[in-house]
mmCIF file of C-alpha atoms and ligand atoms in Angstrom:
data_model
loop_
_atom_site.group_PDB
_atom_site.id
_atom_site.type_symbol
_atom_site.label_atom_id
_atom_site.label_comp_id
_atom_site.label_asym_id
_atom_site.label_seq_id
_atom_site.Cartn_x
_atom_site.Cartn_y
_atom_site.Cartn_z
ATOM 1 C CA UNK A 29 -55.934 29.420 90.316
ATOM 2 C CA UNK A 30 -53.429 26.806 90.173
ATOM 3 C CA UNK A 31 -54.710 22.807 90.558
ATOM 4 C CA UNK A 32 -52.350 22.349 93.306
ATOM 5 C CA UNK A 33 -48.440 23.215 92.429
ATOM 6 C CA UNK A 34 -47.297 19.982 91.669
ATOM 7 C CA UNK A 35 -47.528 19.873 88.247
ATOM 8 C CA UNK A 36 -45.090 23.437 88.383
ATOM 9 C CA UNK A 37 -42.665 21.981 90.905
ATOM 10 C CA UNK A 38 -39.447 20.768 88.868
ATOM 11 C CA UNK A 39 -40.187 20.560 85.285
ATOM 12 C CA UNK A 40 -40.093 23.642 84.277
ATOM 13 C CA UNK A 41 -37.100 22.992 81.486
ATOM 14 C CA UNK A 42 -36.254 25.008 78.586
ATOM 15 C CA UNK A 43 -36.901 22.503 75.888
ATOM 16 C CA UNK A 44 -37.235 24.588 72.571
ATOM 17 C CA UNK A 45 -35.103 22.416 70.018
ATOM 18 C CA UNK A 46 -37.261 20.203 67.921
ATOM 19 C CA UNK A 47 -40.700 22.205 67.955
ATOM 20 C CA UNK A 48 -42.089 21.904 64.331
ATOM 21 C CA UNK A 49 -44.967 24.241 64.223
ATOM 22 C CA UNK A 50 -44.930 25.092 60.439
ATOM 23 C CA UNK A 51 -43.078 28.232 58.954
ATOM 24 C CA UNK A 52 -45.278 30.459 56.604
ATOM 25 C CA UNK A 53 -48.448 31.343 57.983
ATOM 26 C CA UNK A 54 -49.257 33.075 54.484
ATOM 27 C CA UNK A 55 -52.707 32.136 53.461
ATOM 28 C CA UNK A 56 -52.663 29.388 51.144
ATOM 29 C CA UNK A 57 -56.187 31.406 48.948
ATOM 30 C CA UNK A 58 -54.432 34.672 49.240
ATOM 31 C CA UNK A 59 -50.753 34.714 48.751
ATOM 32 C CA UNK A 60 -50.119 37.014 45.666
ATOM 33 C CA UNK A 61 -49.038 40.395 45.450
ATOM 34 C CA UNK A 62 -48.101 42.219 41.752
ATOM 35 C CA UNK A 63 -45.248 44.170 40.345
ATOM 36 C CA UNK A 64 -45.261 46.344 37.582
ATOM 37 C CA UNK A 65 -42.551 45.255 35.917
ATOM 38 C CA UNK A 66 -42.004 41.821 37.432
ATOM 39 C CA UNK A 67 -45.710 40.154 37.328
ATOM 40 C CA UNK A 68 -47.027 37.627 40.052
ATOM 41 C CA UNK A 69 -45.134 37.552 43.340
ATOM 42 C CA UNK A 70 -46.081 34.471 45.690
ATOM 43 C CA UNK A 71 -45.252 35.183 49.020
ATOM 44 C CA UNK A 72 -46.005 31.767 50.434
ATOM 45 C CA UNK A 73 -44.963 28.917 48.668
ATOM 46 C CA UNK A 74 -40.912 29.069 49.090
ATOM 47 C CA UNK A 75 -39.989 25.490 49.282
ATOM 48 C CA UNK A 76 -43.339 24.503 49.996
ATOM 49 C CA UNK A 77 -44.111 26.917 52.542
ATOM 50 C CA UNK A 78 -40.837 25.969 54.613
ATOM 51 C CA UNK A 79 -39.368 28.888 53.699
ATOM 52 C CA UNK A 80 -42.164 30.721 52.873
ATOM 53 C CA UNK A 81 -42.944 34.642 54.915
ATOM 54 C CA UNK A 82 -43.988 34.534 57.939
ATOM 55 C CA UNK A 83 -45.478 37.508 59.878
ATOM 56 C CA UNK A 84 -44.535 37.985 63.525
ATOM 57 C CA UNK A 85 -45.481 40.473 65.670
ATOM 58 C CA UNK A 86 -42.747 43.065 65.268
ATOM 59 C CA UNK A 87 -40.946 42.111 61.666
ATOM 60 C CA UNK A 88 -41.606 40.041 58.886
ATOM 61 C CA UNK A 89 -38.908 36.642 57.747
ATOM 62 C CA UNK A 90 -38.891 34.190 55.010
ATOM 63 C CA UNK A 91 -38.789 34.440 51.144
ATOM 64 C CA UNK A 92 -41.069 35.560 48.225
ATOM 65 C CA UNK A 93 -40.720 34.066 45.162
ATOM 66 C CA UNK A 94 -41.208 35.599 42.357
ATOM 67 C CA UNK A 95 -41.996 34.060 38.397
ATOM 68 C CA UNK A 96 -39.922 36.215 36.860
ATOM 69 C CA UNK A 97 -36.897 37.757 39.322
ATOM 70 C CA UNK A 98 -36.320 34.790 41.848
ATOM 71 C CA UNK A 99 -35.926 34.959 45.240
ATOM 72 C CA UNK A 100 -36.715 38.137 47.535
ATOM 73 C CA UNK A 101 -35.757 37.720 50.907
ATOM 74 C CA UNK A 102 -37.331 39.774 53.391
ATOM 75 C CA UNK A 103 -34.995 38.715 56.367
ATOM 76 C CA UNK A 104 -34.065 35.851 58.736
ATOM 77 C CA UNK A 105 -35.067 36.800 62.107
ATOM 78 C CA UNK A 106 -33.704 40.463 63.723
ATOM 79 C CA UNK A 107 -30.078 39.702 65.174
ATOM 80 C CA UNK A 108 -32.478 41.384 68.576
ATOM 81 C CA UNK A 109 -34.803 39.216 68.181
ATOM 82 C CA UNK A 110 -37.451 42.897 67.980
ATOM 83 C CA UNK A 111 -36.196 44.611 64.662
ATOM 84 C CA UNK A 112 -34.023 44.934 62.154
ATOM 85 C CA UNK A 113 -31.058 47.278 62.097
ATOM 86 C CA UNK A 114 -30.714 47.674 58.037
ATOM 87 C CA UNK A 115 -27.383 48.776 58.372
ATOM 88 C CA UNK A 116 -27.990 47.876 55.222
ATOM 89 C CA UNK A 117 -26.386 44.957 54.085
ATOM 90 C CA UNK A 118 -26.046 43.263 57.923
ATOM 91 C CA UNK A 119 -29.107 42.521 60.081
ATOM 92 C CA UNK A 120 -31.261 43.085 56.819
ATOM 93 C CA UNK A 121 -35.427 42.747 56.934
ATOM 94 C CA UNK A 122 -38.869 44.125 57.003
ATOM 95 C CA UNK A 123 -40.210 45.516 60.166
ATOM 96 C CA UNK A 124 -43.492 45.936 61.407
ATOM 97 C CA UNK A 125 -44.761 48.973 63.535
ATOM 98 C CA UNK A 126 -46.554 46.410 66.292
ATOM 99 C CA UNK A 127 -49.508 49.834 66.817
ATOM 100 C CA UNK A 128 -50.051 50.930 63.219
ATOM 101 C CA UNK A 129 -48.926 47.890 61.340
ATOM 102 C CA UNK A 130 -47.099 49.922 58.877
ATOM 103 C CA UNK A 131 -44.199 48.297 57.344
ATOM 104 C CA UNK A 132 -40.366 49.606 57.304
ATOM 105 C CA UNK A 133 -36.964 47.943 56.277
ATOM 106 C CA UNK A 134 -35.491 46.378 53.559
ATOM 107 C CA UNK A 135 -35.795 42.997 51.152
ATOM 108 C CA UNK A 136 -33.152 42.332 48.791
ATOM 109 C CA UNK A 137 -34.091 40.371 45.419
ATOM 110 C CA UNK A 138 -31.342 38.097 44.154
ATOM 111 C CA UNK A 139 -31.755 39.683 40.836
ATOM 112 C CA UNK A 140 -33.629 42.739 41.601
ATOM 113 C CA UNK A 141 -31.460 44.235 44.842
ATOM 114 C CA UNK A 142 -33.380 46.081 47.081
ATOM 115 C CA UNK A 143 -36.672 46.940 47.917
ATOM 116 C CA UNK A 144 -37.642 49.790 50.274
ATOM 117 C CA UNK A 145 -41.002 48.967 52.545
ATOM 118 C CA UNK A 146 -40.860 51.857 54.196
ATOM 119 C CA UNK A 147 -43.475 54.106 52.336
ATOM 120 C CA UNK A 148 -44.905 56.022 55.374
ATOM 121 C CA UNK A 149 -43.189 59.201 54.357
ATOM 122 C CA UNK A 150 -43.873 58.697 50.406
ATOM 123 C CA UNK A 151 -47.477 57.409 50.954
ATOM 124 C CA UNK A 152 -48.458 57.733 54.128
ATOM 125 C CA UNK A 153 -50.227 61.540 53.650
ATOM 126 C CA UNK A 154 -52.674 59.164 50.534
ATOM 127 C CA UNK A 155 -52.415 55.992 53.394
ATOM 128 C CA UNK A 156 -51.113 53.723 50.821
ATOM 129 C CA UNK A 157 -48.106 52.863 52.865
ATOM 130 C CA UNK A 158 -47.273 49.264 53.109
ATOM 131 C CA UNK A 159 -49.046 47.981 55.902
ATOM 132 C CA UNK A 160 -50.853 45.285 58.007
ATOM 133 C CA UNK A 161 -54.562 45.578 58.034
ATOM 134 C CA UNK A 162 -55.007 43.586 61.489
ATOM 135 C CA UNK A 163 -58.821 43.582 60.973
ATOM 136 C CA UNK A 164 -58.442 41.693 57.529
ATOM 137 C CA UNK A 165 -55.586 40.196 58.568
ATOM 138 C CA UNK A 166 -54.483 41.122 55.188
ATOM 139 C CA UNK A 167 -51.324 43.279 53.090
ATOM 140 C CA UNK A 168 -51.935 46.834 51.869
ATOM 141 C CA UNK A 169 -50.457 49.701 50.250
ATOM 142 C CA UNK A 170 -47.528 50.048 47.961
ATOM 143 C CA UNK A 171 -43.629 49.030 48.417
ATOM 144 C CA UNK A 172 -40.731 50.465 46.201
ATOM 145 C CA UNK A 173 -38.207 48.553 44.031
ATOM 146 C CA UNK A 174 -35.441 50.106 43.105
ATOM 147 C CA UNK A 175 -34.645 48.658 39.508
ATOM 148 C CA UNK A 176 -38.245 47.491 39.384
ATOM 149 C CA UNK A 177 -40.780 50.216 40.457
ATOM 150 C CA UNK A 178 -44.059 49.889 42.307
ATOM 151 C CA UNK A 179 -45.265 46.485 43.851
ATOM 152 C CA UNK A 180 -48.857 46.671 44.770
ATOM 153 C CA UNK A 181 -49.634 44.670 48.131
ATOM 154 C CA UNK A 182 -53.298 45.871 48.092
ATOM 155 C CA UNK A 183 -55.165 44.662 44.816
ATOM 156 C CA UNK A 184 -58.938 44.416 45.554
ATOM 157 C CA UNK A 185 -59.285 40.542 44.464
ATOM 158 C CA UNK A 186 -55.764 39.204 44.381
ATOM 159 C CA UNK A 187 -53.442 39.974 47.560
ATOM 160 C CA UNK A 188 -51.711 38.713 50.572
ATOM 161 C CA UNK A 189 -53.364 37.591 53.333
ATOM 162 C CA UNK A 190 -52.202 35.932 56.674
ATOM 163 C CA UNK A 191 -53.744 33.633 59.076
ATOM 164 C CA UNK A 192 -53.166 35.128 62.795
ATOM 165 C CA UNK A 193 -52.731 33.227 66.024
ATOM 166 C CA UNK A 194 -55.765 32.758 68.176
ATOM 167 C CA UNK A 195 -54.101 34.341 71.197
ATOM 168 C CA UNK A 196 -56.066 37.857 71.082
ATOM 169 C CA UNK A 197 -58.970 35.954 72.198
ATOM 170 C CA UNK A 198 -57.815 32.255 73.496
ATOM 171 C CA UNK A 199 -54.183 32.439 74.599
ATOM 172 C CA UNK A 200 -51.942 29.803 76.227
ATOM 173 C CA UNK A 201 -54.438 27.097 74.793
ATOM 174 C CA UNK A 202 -52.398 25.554 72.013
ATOM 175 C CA UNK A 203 -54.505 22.247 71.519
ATOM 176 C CA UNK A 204 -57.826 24.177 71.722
ATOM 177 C CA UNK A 205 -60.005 22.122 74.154
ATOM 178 C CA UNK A 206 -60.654 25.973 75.685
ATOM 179 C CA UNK A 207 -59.039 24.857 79.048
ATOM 180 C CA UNK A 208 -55.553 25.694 80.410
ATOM 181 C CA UNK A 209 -53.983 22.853 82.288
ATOM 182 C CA UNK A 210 -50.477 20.657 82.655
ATOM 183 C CA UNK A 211 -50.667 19.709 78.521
ATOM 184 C CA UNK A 212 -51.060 23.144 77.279
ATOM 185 C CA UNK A 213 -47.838 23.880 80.091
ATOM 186 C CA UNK A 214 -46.083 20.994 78.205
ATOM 187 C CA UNK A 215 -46.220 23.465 74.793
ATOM 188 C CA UNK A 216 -45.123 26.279 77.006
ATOM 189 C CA UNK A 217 -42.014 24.715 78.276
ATOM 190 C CA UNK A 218 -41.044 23.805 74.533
ATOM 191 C CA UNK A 219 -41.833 27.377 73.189
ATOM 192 C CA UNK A 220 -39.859 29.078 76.135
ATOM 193 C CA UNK A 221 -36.719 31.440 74.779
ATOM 194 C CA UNK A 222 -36.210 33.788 77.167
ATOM 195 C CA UNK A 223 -36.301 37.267 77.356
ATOM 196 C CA UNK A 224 -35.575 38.989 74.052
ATOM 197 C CA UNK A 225 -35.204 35.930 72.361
ATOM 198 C CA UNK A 226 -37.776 35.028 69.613
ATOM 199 C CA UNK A 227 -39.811 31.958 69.633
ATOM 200 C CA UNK A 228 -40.472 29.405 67.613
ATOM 201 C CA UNK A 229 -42.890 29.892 64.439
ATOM 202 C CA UNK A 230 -46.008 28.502 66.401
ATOM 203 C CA UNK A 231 -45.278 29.600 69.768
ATOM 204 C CA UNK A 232 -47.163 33.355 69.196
ATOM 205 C CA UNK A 233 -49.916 31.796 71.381
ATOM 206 C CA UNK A 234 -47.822 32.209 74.402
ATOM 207 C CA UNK A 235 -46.474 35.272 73.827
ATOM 208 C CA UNK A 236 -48.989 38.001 75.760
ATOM 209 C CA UNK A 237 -49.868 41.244 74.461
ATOM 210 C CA UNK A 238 -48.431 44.095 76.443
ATOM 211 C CA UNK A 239 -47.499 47.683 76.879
ATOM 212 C CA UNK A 240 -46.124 49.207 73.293
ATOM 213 C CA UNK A 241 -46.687 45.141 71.600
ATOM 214 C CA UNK A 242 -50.409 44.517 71.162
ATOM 215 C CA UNK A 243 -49.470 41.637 69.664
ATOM 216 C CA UNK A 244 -46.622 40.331 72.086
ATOM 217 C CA UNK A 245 -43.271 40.948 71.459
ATOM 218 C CA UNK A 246 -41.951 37.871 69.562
ATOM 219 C CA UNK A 247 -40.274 35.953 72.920
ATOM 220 C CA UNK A 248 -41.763 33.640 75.509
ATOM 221 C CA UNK A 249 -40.205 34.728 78.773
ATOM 222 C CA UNK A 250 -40.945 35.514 82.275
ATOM 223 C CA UNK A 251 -43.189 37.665 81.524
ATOM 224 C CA UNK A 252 -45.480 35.363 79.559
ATOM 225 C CA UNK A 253 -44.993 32.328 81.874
ATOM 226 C CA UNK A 254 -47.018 35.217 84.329
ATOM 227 C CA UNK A 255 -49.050 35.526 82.036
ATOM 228 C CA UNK A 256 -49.861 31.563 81.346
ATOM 229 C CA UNK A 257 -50.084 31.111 85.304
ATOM 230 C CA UNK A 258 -52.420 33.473 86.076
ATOM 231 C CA UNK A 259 -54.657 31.691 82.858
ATOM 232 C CA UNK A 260 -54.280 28.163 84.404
ATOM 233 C CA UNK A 261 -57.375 27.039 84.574
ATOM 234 C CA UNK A 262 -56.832 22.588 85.069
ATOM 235 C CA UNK A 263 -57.659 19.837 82.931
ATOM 236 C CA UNK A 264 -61.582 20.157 81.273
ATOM 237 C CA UNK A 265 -62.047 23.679 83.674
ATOM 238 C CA UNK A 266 -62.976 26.480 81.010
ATOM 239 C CA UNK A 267 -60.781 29.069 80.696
ATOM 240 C CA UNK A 268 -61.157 32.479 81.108
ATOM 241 C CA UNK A 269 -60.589 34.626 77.903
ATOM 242 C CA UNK A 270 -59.116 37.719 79.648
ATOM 243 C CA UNK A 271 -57.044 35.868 81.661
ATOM 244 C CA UNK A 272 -53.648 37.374 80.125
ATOM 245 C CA UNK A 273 -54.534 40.886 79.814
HETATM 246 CA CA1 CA B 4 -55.886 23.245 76.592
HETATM 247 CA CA1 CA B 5 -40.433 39.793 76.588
HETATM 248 CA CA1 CA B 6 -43.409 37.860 75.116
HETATM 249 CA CA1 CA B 7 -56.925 19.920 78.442
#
């Protein structure tokens, strides 16, 4: 339970500007996936990983870059903050089914236009689809260029991998000394957006897994300051591990 309200009472303040967290959370080991026609892909190291892709819990953002075709940009955030539209040119990106992990949307390569990641109909009967593997916490299965052919995300030595937040396990804990107390609240506060809104890269520890979004559902809101209260657990007190589910 809560260590008396007073550390609740009057600061809670939406103070998101100015969180630097870090952008791709590609692996640094396993960042390559391989086109037929276009060679090595590197999916992490877009302006030194500032701009590199990033996997959320409902879509994918950031930029691949690729040796011999440039940039391939995979989206900048849904305008909903949950997916997006591909209408196709607005609101462009590659979605993530938060249950299955399978892939959908659109990328757009400055020289290569676009590339469909939506393969569940194509390759989904086979399961090649492009997809998350959640227990690998790596890329499979095949996406579609349309001026370039197949790109294989699922080579058995060389492939993308990501590195997941902690909060399936250990959530609202951002500095990791496995108690929940009035420092861990100070991260909350700066990671608040509100409801529909998507965090900050960084903030996924605070964002609770729910009904329909195993893997939260991209904002910090009401919902997850709930979440963080009922995990609370004051300064040095362990934690308890299924506090947010
Ligand atoms: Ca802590
Ligand atoms: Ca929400
Ligand atoms: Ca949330
Ligand atoms: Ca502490």
């Amino acid at each position: 339970m809560l260590r008396g309200d007073s550390f609740l009472t009057g600061i809670f303040v939406v103070a998101g500007a100015g969180l630097s967290l870090g952008a791709t959370n590609v692996s640094p080991v396993f960042k390559f996936g391989w086109g037929e026609n276009i060679g090595w892909l590197n999916w992490r190291d877009a302006d030194g990983g500032a701009a590199g892709v990033r996997v959320h819990a409902t879509f994918l953002s950031g930029f691949i870059w690729g040796e011999n075709v440039g940039w391939i940009n995979l989206g900048d955030r849904p305008a909903d903050g949950m997916a997006y539209q591909n209408a196709p040119s607005a609101d462009f990106g590659v979605n993530i089914d938060p249950t299955t992990g399978n892939l959908f949307g659109l990328a757009w390569g400055e020289n290569i236009g676009w590339i469909n990641f939506d393969m569940r109909a194509a390759l989904g009967p086979t399961g090649q689809q492009a997809r998350l593997d959640y227990t690998a916490s790596r890329l499979r299965g095949y996406v579609w260029g349309e001026n370039v052919g197949w790109i294989n995300l699922d080579g058995a030595a060389v492939y993308v991998a990501w590195m997941p937040p902690a909060y399936l396990t250990i959530f609202a804990d951002p500095d990791d000394d496995y108690d929940v107390d009035q420092e861990d609240f100070g991260v909350f506060q700066a990671c608040f957006s509100g409801a529909g809104v998507p965090a900050a890269d960084g903030c996924e520890r605070f964002d609770r897994p729910q009904a329909g979004f195993p893997r939260g559902d991209n904002d910090v809101d009401e919902d997850d300051l709930a979440a963080f209260l009922a995990c609370v657990s004051g300064p040095a007190v362990p934690l308890n591990e299924g506090c947010a589910n």
